[in-house]
mmCIF file of C-alpha atoms and ligand atoms in Angstrom:
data_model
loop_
_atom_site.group_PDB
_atom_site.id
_atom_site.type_symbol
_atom_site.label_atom_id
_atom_site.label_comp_id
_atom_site.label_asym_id
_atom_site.label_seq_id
_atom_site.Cartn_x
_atom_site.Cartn_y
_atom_site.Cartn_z
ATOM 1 C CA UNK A 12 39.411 43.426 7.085
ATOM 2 C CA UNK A 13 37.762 46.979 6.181
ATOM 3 C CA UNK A 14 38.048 48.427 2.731
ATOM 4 C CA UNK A 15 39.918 50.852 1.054
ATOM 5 C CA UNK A 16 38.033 53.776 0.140
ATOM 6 C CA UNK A 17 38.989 56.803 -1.794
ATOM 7 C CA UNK A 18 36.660 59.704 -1.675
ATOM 8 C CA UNK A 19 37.572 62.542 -4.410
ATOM 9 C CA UNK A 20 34.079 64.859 -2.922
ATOM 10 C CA UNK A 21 33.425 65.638 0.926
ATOM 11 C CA UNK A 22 30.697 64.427 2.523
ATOM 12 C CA UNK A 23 28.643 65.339 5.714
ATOM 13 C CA UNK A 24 29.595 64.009 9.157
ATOM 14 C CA UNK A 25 26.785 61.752 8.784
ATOM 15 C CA UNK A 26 27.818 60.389 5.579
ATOM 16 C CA UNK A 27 31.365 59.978 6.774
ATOM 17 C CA UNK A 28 30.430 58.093 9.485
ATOM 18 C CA UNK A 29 28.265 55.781 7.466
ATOM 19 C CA UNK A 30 31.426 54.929 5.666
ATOM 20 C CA UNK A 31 33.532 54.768 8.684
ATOM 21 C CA UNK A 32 31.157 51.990 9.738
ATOM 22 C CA UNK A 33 32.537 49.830 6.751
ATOM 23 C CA UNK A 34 35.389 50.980 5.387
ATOM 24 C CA UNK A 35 38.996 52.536 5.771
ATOM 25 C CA UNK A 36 39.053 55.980 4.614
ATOM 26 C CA UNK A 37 40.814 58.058 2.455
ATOM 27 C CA UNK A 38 39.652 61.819 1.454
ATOM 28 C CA UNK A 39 40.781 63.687 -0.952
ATOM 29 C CA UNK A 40 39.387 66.943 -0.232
ATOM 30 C CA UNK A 41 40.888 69.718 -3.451
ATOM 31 C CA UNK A 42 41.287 67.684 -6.954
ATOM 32 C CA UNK A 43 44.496 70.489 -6.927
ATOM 33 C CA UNK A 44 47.679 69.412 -8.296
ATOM 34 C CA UNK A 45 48.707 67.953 -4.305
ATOM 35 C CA UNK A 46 45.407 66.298 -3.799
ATOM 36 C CA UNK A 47 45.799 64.479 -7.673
ATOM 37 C CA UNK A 48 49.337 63.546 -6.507
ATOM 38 C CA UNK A 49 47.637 62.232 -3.449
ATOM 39 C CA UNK A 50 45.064 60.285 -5.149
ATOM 40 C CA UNK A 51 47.679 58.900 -7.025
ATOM 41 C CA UNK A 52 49.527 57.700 -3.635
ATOM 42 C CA UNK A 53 45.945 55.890 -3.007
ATOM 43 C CA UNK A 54 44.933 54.476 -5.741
ATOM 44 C CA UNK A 55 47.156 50.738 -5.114
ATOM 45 C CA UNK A 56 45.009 50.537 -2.142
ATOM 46 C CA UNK A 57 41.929 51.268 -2.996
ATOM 47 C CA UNK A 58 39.097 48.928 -3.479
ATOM 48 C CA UNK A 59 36.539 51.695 -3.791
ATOM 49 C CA UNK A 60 36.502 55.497 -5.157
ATOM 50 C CA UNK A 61 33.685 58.267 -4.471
ATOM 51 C CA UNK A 62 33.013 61.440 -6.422
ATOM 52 C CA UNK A 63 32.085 63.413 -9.084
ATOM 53 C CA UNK A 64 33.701 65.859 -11.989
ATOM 54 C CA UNK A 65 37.014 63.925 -12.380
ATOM 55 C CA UNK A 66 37.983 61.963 -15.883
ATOM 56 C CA UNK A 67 38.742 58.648 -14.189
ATOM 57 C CA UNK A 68 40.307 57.016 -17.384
ATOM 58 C CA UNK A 69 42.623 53.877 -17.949
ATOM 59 C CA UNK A 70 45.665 55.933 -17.338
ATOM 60 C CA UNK A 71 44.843 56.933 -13.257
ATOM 61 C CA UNK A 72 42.384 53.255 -13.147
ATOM 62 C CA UNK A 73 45.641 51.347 -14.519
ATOM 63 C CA UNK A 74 47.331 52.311 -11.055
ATOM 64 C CA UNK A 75 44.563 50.704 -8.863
ATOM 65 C CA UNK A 76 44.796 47.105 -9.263
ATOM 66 C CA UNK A 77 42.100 45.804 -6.520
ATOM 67 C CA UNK A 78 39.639 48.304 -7.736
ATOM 68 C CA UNK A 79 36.285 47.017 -7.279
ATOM 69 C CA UNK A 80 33.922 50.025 -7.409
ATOM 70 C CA UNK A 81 33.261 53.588 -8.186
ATOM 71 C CA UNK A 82 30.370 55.482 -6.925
ATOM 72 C CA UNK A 83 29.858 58.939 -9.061
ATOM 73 C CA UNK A 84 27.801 61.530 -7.229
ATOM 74 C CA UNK A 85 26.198 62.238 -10.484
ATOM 75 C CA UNK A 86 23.846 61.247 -13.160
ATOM 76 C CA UNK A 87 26.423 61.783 -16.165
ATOM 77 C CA UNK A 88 29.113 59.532 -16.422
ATOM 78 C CA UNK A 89 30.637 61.069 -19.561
ATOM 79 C CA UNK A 90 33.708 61.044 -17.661
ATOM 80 C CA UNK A 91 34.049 57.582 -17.023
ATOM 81 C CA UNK A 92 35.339 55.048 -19.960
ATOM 82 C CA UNK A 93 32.908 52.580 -19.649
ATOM 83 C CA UNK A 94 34.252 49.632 -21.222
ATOM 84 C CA UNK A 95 37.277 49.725 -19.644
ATOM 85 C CA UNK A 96 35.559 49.514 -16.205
ATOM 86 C CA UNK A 97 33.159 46.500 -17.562
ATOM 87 C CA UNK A 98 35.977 44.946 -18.561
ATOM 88 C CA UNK A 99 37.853 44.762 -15.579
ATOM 89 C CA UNK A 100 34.467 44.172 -13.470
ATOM 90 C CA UNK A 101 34.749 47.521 -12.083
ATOM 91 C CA UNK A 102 30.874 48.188 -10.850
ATOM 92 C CA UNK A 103 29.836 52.033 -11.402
ATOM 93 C CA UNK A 104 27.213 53.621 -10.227
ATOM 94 C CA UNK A 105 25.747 56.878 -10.627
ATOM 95 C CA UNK A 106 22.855 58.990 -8.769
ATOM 96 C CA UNK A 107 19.908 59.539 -11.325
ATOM 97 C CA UNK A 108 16.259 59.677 -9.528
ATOM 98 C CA UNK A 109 17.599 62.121 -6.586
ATOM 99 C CA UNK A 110 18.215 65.086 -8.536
ATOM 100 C CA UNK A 111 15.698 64.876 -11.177
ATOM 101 C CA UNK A 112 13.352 67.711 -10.421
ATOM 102 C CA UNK A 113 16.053 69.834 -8.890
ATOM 103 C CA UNK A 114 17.938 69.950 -12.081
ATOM 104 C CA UNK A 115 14.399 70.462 -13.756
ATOM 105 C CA UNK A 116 13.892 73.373 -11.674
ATOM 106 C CA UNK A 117 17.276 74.985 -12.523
ATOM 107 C CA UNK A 118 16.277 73.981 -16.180
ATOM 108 C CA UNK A 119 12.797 76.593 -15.554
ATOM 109 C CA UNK A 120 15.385 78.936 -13.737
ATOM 110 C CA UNK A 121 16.845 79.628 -16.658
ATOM 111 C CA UNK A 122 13.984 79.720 -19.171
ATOM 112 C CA UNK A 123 12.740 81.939 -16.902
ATOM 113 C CA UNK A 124 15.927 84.072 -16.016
ATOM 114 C CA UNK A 125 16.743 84.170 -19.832
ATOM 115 C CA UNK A 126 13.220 85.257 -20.993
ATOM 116 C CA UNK A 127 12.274 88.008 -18.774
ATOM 117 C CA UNK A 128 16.013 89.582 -18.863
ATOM 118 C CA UNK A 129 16.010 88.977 -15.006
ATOM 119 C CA UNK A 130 20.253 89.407 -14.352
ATOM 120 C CA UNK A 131 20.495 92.382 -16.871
ATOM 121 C CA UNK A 132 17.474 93.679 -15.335
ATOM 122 C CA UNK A 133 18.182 93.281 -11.683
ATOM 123 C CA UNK A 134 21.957 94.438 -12.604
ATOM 124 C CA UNK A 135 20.401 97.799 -14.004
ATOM 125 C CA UNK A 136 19.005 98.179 -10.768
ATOM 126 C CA UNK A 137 21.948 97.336 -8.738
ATOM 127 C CA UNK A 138 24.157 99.822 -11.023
ATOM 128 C CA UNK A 139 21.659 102.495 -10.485
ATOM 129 C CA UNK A 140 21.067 102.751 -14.317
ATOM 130 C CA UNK A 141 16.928 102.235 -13.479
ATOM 131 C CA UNK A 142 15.897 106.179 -13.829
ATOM 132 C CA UNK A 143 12.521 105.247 -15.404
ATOM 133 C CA UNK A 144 9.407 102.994 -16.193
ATOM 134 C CA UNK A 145 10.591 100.677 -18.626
ATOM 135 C CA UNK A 146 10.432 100.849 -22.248
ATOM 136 C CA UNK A 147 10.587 98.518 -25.551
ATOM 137 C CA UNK A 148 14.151 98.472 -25.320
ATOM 138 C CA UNK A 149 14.236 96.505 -21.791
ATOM 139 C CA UNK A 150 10.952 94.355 -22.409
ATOM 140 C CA UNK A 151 11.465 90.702 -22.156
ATOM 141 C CA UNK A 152 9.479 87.648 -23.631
ATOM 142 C CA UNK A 153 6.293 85.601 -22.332
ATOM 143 C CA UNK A 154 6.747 82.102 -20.897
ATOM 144 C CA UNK A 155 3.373 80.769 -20.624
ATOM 145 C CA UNK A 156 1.842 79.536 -23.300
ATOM 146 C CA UNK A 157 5.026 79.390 -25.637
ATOM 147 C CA UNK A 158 6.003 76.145 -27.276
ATOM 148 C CA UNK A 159 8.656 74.247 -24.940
ATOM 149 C CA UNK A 160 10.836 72.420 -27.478
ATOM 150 C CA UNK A 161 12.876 69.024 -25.220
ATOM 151 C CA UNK A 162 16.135 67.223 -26.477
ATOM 152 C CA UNK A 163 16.143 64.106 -24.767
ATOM 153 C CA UNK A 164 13.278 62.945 -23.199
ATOM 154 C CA UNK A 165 14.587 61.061 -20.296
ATOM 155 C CA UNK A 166 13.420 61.673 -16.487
ATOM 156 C CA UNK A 167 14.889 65.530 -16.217
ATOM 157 C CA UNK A 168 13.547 66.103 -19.979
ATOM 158 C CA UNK A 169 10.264 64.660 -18.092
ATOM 159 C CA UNK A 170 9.952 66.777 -15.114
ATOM 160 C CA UNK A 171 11.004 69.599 -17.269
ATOM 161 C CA UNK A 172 7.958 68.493 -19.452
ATOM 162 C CA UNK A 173 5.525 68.553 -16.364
ATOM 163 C CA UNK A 174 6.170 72.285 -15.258
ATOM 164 C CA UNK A 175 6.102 73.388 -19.176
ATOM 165 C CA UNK A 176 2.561 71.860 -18.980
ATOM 166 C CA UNK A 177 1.128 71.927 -16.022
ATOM 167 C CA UNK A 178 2.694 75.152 -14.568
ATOM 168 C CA UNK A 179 2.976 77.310 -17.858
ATOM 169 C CA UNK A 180 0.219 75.999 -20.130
ATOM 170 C CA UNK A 181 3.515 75.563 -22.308
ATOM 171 C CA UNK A 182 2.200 73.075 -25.635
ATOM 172 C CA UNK A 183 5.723 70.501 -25.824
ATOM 173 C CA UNK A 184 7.007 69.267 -28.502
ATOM 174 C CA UNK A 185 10.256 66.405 -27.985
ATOM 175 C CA UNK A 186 12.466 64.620 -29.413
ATOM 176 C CA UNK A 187 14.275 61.604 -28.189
ATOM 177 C CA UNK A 188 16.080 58.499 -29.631
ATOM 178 C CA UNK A 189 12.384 56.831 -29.092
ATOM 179 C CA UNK A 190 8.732 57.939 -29.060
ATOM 180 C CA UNK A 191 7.562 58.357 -25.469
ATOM 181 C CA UNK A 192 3.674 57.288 -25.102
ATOM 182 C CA UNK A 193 3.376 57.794 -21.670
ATOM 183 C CA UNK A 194 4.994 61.083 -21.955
ATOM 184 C CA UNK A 195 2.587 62.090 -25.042
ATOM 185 C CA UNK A 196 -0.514 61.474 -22.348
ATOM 186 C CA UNK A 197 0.955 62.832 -19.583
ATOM 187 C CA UNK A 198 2.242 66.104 -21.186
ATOM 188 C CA UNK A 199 -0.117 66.429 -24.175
ATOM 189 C CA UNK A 200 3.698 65.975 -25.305
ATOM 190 C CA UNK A 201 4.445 65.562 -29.556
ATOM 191 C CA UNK A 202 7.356 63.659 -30.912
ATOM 192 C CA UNK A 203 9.196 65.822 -33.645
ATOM 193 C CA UNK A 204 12.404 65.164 -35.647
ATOM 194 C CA UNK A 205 15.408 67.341 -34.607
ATOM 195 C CA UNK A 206 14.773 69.463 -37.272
ATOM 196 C CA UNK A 207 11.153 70.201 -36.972
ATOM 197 C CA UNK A 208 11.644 71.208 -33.226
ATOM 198 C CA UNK A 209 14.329 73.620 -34.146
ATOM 199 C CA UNK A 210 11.812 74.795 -36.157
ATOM 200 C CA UNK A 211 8.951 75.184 -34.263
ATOM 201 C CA UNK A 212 10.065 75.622 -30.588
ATOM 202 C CA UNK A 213 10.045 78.834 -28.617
ATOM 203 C CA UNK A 214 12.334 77.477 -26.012
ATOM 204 C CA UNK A 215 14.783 74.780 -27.029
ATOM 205 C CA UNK A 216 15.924 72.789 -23.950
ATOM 206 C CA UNK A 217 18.813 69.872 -24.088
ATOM 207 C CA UNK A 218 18.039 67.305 -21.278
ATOM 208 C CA UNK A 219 20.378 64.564 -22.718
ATOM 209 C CA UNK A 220 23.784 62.586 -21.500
ATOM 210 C CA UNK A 221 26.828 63.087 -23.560
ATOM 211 C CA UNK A 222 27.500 60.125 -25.214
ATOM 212 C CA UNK A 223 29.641 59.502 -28.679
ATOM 213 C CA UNK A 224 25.946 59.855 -30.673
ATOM 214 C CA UNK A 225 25.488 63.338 -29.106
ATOM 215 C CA UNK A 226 28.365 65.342 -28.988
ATOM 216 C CA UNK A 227 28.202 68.439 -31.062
ATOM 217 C CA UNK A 228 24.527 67.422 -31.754
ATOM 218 C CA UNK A 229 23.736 70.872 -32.155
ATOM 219 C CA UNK A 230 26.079 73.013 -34.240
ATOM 220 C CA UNK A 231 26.105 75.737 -36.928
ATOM 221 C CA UNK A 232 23.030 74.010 -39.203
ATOM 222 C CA UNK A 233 20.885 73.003 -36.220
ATOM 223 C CA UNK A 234 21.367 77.055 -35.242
ATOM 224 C CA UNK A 235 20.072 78.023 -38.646
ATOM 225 C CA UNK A 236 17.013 76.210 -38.129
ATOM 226 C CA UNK A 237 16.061 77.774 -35.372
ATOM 227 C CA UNK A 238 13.723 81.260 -35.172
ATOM 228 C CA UNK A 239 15.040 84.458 -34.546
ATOM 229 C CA UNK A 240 12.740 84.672 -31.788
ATOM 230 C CA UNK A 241 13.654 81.377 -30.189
ATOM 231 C CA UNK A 242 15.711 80.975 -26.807
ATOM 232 C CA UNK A 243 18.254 78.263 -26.305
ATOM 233 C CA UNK A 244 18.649 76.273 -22.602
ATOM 234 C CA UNK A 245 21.258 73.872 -21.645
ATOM 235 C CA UNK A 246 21.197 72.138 -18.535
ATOM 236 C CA UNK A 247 22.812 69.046 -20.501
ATOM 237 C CA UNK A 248 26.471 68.932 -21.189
ATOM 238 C CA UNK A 249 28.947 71.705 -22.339
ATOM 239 C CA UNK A 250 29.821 69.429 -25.271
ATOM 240 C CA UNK A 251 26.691 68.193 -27.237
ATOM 241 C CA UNK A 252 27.289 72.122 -28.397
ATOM 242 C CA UNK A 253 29.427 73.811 -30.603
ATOM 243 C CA UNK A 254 30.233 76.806 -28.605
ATOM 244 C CA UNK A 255 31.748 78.538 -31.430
ATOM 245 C CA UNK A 256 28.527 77.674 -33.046
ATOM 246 C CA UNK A 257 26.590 79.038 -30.784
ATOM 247 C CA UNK A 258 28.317 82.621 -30.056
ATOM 248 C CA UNK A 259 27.622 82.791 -33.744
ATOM 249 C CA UNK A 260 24.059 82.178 -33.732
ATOM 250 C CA UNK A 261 23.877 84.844 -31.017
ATOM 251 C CA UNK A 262 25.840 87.415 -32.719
ATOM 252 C CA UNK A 263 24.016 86.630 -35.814
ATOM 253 C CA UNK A 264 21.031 86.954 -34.235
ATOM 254 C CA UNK A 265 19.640 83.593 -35.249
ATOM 255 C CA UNK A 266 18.250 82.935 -31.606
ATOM 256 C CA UNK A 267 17.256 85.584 -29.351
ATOM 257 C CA UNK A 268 19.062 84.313 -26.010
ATOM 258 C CA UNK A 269 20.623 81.639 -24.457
ATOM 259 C CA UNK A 270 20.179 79.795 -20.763
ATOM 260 C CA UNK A 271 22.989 77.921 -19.993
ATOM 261 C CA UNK A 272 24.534 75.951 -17.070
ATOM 262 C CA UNK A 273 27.355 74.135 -18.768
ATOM 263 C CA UNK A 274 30.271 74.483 -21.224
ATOM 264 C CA UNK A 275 32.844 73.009 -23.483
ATOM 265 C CA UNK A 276 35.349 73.729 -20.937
ATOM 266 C CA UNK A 277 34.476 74.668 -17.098
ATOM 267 C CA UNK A 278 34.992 76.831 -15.203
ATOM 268 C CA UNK A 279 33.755 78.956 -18.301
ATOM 269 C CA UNK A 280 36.631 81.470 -19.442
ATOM 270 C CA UNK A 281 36.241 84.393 -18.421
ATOM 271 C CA UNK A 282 37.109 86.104 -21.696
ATOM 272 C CA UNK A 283 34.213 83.465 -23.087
ATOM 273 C CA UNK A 284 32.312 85.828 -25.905
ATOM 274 C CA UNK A 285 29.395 84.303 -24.227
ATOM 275 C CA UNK A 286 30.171 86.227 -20.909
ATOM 276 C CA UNK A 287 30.256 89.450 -23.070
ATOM 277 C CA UNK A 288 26.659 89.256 -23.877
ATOM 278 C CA UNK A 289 23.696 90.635 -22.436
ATOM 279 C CA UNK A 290 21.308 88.227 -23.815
ATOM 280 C CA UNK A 291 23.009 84.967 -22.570
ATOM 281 C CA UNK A 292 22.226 83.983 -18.909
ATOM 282 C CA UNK A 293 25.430 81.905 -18.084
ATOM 283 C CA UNK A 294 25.357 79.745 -14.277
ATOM 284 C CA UNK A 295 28.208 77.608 -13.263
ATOM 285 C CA UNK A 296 26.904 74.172 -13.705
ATOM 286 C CA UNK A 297 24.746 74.438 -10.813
ATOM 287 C CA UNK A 298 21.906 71.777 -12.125
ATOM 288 C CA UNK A 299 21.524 69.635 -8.733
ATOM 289 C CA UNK A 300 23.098 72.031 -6.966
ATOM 290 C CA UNK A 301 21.105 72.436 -3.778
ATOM 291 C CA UNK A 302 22.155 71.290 0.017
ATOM 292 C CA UNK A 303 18.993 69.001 0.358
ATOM 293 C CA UNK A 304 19.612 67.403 -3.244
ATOM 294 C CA UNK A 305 23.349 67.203 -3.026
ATOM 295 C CA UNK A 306 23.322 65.696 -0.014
ATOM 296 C CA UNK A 307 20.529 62.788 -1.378
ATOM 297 C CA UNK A 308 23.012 62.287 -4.149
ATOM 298 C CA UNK A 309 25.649 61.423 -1.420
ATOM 299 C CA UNK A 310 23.674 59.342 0.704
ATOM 300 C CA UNK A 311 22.867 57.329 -2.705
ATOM 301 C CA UNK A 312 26.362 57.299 -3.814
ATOM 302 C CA UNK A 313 27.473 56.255 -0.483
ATOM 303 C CA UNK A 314 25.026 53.421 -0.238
ATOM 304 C CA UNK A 315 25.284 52.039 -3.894
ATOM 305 C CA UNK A 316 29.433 51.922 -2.691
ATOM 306 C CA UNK A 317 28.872 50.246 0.061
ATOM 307 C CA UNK A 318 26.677 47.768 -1.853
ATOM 308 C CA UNK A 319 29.252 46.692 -4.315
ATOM 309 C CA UNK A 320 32.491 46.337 -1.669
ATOM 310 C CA UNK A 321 29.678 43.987 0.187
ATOM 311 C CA UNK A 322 29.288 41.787 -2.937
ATOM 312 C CA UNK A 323 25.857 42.870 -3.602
ATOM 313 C CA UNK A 324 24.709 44.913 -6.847
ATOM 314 C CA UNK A 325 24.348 48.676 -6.150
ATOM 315 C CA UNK A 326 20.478 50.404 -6.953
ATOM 316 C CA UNK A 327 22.276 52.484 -9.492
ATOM 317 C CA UNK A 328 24.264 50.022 -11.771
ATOM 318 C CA UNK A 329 25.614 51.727 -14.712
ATOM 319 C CA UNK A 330 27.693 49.097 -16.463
ATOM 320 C CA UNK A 331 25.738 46.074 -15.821
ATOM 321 C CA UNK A 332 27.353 43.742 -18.097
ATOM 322 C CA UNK A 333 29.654 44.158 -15.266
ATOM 323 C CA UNK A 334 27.669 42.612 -12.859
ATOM 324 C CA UNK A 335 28.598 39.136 -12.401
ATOM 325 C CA UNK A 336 26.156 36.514 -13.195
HETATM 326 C C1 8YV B 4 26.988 67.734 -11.100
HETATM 327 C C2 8YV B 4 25.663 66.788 -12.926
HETATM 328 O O1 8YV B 4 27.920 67.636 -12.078
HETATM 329 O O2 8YV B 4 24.725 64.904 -11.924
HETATM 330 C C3 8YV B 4 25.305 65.355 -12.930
HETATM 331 O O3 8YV B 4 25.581 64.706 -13.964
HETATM 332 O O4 8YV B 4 26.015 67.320 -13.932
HETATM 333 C C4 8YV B 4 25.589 67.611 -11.675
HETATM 334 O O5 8YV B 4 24.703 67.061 -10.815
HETATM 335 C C5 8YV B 4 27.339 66.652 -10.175
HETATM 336 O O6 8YV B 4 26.342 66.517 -9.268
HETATM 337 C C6 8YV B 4 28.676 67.012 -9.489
HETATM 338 O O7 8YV B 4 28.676 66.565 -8.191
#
């Protein structure tokens, strides 16, 4: 007898077919109010869910009774209550090497984009508004060789690491919940506190989960630390922020500009202050967001699924205590 599985995220042909092989199949396709109301409908059958960027908490879980796994096509699981899932044996998995130094590169993207003024720039010139050489007014700041500041030193905060160093001559400074020495030799990297990177760094990037410990890590002190020539990047979560903070800082002119690829809320408003802002470079969460690396993610997603309905314990175990001995 096949089993039940819900997918919340379409997948290729290919992928689809793996799954086919294995399982019955259920696909959600829009996470609009009829396809919720059809999850809903599936949920008593289903011994397996894939997909990504939906708060799968005790409320929607409590209506699938022979749940046995859930494969996120993600590396944050913020959105998942973990203990309720270990303790109902519920195996989750996530997708973390695959889309490593994609996300890194969005994370450069925006350093990049954010520094050298590239969308206000390349708008002026799409408006018509570029009559002449530019001046002061529309100069942007130098990359290379500026002091790349990491929050959360974990494989994107390390791949972000290697193109500060190797591909910008960028000195890093980090900080993380625990010294990295392979990092330090690698990178050249130094471990700071929180406070002394605010200080220091030119570019301040967040590479870390969301967890209870760092939500709302950075707020309206962490801003004051920081130089008025300093540029802010977030390719973490929305909510280890205070957005409020932050539109602050900017209007205060405590940092110079911000990068960021996720918010408190998403889609991002858009009467958001932050979209009202020349000097804030705002993407729509598009970290891993490329056909060859989204695509990896499903193929690993599918795979660790398949795993767990099989008995065995997915690559990608998040809750291990789950696991059973
Ligand atoms: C996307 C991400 O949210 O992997 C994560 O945690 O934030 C991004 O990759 C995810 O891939 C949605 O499918």
């Amino acid at each position: 007898m096949k089993k039940q599985v819900v997918l919340y995220k379409k997948l290729s042909p290919l992928l689809m077919a793996r799954l086919h092989e294995q399982a019955e199949v259920t696909l959600i396709e829009n996470l609009d109010a009829d396809g919720l109301a059809r999850l809903r409908d599936a949920l008593p059958r289903a011994h397996g869910l894939l997909g990504a960027s939906l708060k799968l908490d005790a409320e929607l879980l409590d209506l699938a009774p022979d749940l046995e796994a859930i494969a996120s096509v993600s590396v944050g699981v913020d959105n998942y209550d973990i203990d309720y899932l270990t303790e109902r044996r519920i195996l989750l998995s996530n997708t973390p090497d695959v889309l490593t130094e994609t996300t890194a590169d969005t994370g450069f993207a925006l350093i990049l984009a954010t520094a050298r003024r590239v969308v206000e720039l390349a708008n002026m010139v799409r408006e018509g508004r570029w009559q002449r050489n530019l001046g002061p007014a529309h100069f942007g700041s130098d990359v290379h060789g500026k002091t790349l500041g990491i929050i959360g030193m974990g494989r994107i905060g390390e791949a972000l690491a290697q193109r500060g160093h190797f591909g910008f001559g960028m000195p890093v400074i980090y900080h993380s919940h625990s010294p990295k020495p392979a990092v330090e030799q690698r990178f050249n990297a130094q471990y700071r506190s929180l406070g002394e990177l605010l200080q220091q760094a030119d570019f301040i990037c967040l590479t870390l989960p969301l967890t209870a410990q760092t939500e709302r890590l950075i707020g309206t002190e962490e801003f004051a630390l920081m130089r008025p020539q300093s540029i802010f990047i977030n390719i973490s979560r929305g909510k280890v922020v205070d957005e409020a903070a932050l539109t602050e800082a900017l209007r205060a002119g405590q940092i110079r500009a911000a990068g960021l690829d996720v918010f408190e809320r998403e889609p991002l408003d858009l009467d958001s202050p932050l979209l009202q802002m020349d000097n804030v470079v705002a993407t729509p969460h598009m970290g891993s967001a490329t056909h060859e690396t989204r695509e990896a993610m499903a193929r690993c997603a599918v795979e660790n699924l398949l795993a767990a309905l099989a008995g065995e314990r997915p690559a990608n175990l998040v809750n291990v205590r789950a696991w059973k001995a």
